[in-house]
Coordinates of C-alpha atoms in Angstrom, one line a residue:
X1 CA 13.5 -37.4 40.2
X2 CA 15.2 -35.7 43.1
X3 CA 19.2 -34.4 43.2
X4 CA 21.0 -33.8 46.3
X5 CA 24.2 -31.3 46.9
X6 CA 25.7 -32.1 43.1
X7 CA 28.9 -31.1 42.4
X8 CA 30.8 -30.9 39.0
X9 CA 33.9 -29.3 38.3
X10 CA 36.2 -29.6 34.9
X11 CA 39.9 -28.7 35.1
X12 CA 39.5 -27.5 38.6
X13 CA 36.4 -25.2 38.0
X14 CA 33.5 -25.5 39.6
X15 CA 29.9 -25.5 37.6
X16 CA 27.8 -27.0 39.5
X17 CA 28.1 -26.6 43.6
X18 CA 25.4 -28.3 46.0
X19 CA 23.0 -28.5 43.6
X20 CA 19.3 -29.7 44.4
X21 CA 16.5 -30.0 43.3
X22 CA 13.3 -32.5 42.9
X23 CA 11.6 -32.3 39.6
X24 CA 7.8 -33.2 40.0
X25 CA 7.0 -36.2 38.1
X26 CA 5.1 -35.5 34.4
X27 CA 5.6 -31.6 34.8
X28 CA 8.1 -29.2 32.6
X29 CA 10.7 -27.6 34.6
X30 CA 12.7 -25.2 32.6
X31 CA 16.2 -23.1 34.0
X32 CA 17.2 -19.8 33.1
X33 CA 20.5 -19.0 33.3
X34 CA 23.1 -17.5 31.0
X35 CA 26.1 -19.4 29.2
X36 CA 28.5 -21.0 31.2
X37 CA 26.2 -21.5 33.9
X38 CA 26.5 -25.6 33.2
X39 CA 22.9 -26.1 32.2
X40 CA 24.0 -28.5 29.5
X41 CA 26.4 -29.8 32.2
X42 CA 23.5 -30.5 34.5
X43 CA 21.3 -32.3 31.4
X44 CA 24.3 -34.6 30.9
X45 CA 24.7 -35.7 34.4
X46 CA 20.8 -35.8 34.5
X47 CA 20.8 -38.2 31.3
X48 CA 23.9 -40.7 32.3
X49 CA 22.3 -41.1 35.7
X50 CA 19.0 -41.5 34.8
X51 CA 20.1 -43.9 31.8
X52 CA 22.2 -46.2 34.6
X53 CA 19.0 -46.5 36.5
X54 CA 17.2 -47.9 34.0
X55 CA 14.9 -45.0 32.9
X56 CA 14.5 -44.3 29.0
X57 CA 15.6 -41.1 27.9
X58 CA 15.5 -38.8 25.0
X59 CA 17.7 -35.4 24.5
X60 CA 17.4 -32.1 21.6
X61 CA 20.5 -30.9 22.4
X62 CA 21.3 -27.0 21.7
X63 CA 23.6 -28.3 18.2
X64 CA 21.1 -30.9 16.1
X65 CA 22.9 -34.2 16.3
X66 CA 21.6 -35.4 12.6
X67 CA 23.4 -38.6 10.5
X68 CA 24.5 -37.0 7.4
X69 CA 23.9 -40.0 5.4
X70 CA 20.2 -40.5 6.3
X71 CA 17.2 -39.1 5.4
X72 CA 15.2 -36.5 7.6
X73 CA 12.8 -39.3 7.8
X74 CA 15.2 -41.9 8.6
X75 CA 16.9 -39.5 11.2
X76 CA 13.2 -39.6 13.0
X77 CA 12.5 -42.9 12.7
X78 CA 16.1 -45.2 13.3
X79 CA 16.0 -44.6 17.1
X80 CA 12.1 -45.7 17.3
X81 CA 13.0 -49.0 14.8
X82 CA 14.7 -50.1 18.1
X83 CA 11.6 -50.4 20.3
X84 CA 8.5 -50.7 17.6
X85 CA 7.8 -52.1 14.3
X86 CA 9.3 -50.7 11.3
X87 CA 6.2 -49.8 9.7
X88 CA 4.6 -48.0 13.2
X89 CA 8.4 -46.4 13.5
X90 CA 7.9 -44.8 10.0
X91 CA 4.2 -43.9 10.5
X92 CA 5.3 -42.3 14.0
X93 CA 7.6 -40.1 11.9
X94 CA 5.5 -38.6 9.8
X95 CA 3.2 -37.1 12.3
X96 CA 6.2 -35.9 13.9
X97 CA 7.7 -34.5 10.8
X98 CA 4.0 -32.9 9.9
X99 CA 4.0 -31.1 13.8
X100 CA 7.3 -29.7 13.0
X101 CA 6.2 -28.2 9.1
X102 CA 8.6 -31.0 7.6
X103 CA 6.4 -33.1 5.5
X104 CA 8.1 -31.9 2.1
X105 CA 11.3 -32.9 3.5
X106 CA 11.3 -35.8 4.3
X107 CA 13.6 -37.6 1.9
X108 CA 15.8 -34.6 1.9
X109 CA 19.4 -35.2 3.4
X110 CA 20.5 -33.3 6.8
X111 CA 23.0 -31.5 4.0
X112 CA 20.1 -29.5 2.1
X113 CA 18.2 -28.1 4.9
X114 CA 18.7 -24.9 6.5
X115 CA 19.6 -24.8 10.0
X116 CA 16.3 -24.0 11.3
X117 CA 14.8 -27.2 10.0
X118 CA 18.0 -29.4 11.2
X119 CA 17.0 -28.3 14.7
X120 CA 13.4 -29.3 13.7
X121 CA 14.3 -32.6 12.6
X122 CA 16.4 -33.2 16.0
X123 CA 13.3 -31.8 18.1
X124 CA 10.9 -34.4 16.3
X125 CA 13.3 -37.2 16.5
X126 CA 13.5 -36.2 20.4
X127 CA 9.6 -35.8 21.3
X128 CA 8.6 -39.4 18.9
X129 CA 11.1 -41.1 21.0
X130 CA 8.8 -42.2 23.7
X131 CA 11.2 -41.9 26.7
X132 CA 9.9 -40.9 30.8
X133 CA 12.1 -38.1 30.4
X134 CA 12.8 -35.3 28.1
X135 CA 15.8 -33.6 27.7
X136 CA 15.5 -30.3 25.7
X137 CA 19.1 -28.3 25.9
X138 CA 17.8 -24.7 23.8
X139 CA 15.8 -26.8 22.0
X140 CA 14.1 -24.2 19.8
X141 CA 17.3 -22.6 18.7
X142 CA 17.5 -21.4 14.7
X143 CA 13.9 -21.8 14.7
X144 CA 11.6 -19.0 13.1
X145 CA 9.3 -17.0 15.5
X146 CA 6.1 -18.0 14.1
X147 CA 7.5 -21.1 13.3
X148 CA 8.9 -21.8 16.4
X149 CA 5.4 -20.6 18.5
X150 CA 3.5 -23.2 17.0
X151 CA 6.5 -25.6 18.0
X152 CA 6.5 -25.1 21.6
X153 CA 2.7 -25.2 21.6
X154 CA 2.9 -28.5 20.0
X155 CA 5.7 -29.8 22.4
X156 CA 3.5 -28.6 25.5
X157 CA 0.5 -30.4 24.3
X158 CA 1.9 -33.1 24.1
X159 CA 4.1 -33.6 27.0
X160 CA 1.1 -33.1 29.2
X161 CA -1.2 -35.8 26.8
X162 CA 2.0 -37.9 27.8
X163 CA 3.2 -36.9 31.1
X164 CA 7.0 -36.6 30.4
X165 CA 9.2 -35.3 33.0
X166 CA 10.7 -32.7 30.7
X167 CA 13.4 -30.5 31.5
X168 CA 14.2 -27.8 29.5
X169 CA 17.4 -25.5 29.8
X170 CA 17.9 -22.2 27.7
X171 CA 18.3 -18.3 27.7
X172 CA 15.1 -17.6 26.8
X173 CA 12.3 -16.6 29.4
X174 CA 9.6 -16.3 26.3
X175 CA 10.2 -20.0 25.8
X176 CA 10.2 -21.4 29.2
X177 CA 7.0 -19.1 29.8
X178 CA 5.4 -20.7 26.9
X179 CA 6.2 -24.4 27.7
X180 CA 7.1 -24.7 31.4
X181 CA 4.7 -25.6 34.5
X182 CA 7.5 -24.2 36.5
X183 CA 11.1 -22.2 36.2
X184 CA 14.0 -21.9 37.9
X185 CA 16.4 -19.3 37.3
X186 CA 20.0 -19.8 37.7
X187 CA 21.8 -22.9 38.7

C-alpha cells in the first residue's frame, strides 16, 4: 500500500501536507506523534480508500464503537455473520473474547462493563474480523498494564500467523515497541 504527497486540511487547516509513505505488505507499522497530529485523520483516509478499492478492512478506533443493545458476544460476532456461518461466527468469538480475558462477559451488555473491557471488546471484534488490513487508532487505550501486555503480545502473534498489513497510530512508544516491525515518528 503506497501514498503519495497527501494532503488534508479541515476549515482551512492543514493536517496532513505531502504525505508518503509505502507500508510493506504483512508488516506493523506504527506512528508516533502527539494529538492533533491527524493520525486518526490519516487511518480514515487510509480506510475509505482502501475500502473503494476493494480491500476488506477492519478498524479499533481510539473511542470503542460498541451497539448498546447487544451482547459483548454479539458485538464480536455480528460483523463476521456477514462473511461465515453463524455458528463458525460465534465460535470465532469466543476465542477472541478468551485472548482478550472476556470469557465471563460475554452475555454482559456494553452498559455493565468498565471502560477497559469496552475497548477490549472493540479490539477483539477488530482482530476476528479477517480483513488485509488492520486499523488500530490507540487501540490499547483504558486497558490495564498487565492486562494490556498480554494484549499486544496476543495481537503481534497473530498478525504475523496472518500477515495483516496493520497500522497502528498512538502516543505511546512502549506500545509501538512491543507490537511494530517498524515506526515512524511524526506525520
Amino acid at each position: 500500500m503506497k501514498i503519495e504527497k497527501l494532503s488534508i486540511a479541515f476549515n482551512g487547516k492543514k493536517v496532513l501536507s505531502d504525505f508518503s509513505i509505502e507500508f510493506e505488505d504483512g508488516k506493523t507499522t506504527g506512528f508516533l506523534a502527539p494529538s492533533g497530529f491527524g493520525k486518526t485523520t490519516l487511518l480514515n483516509w487510509i480506510c475509505e480508500n482502501e475500502m473503494k478499492k476493494g480491500k476488506s478492512v477492519s478498524f479499533a478506533f481510539q473511542e470503542p464503537r460498541l451497539l448498546e443493545g447487544a451482547t459483548v458476544l454479539e458485538n464480536v460476532a455480528i460483523p463476521l455473520k456477514n462473511i461465515m456461518a453463524e455458528k463458525e461466527a460465534i465460535e470465532k468469538a469466543h476465542v477472541f473474547l478468551k485472548a482478550m480475558n472476556l470469557s465471563d462477559k460475554e452475555n454482559s451488555l456494553p452498559a455493565k462493563l468498565s471502560g477497559g473491557e469496552k475497548q477490549r471488546v472493540s479490539l477483539a471484534r477488530a482482530l476476528a474480523f479477517p480483513s488485509e488490513i488492520l486499523l488500530l487508532d490507540e487501540a490499547f487505550n483504558s486497558i490495564d498494564e498487565k492486562t494490556k501486555a498480554e494484549i499486544i503480545s496476543f495481537t503481534k502473534s497473530l498478525l504475523k500467523r496472518e500477515g495483516r498489513t496493520t497500522i497502528f497510530v498512538t502516543r505511546n512508544e512502549k506500545e509501538a515497541e512491543l507490537l511494530c516491525d517498524s515506526i515512524k515518528k511524526g506525520l
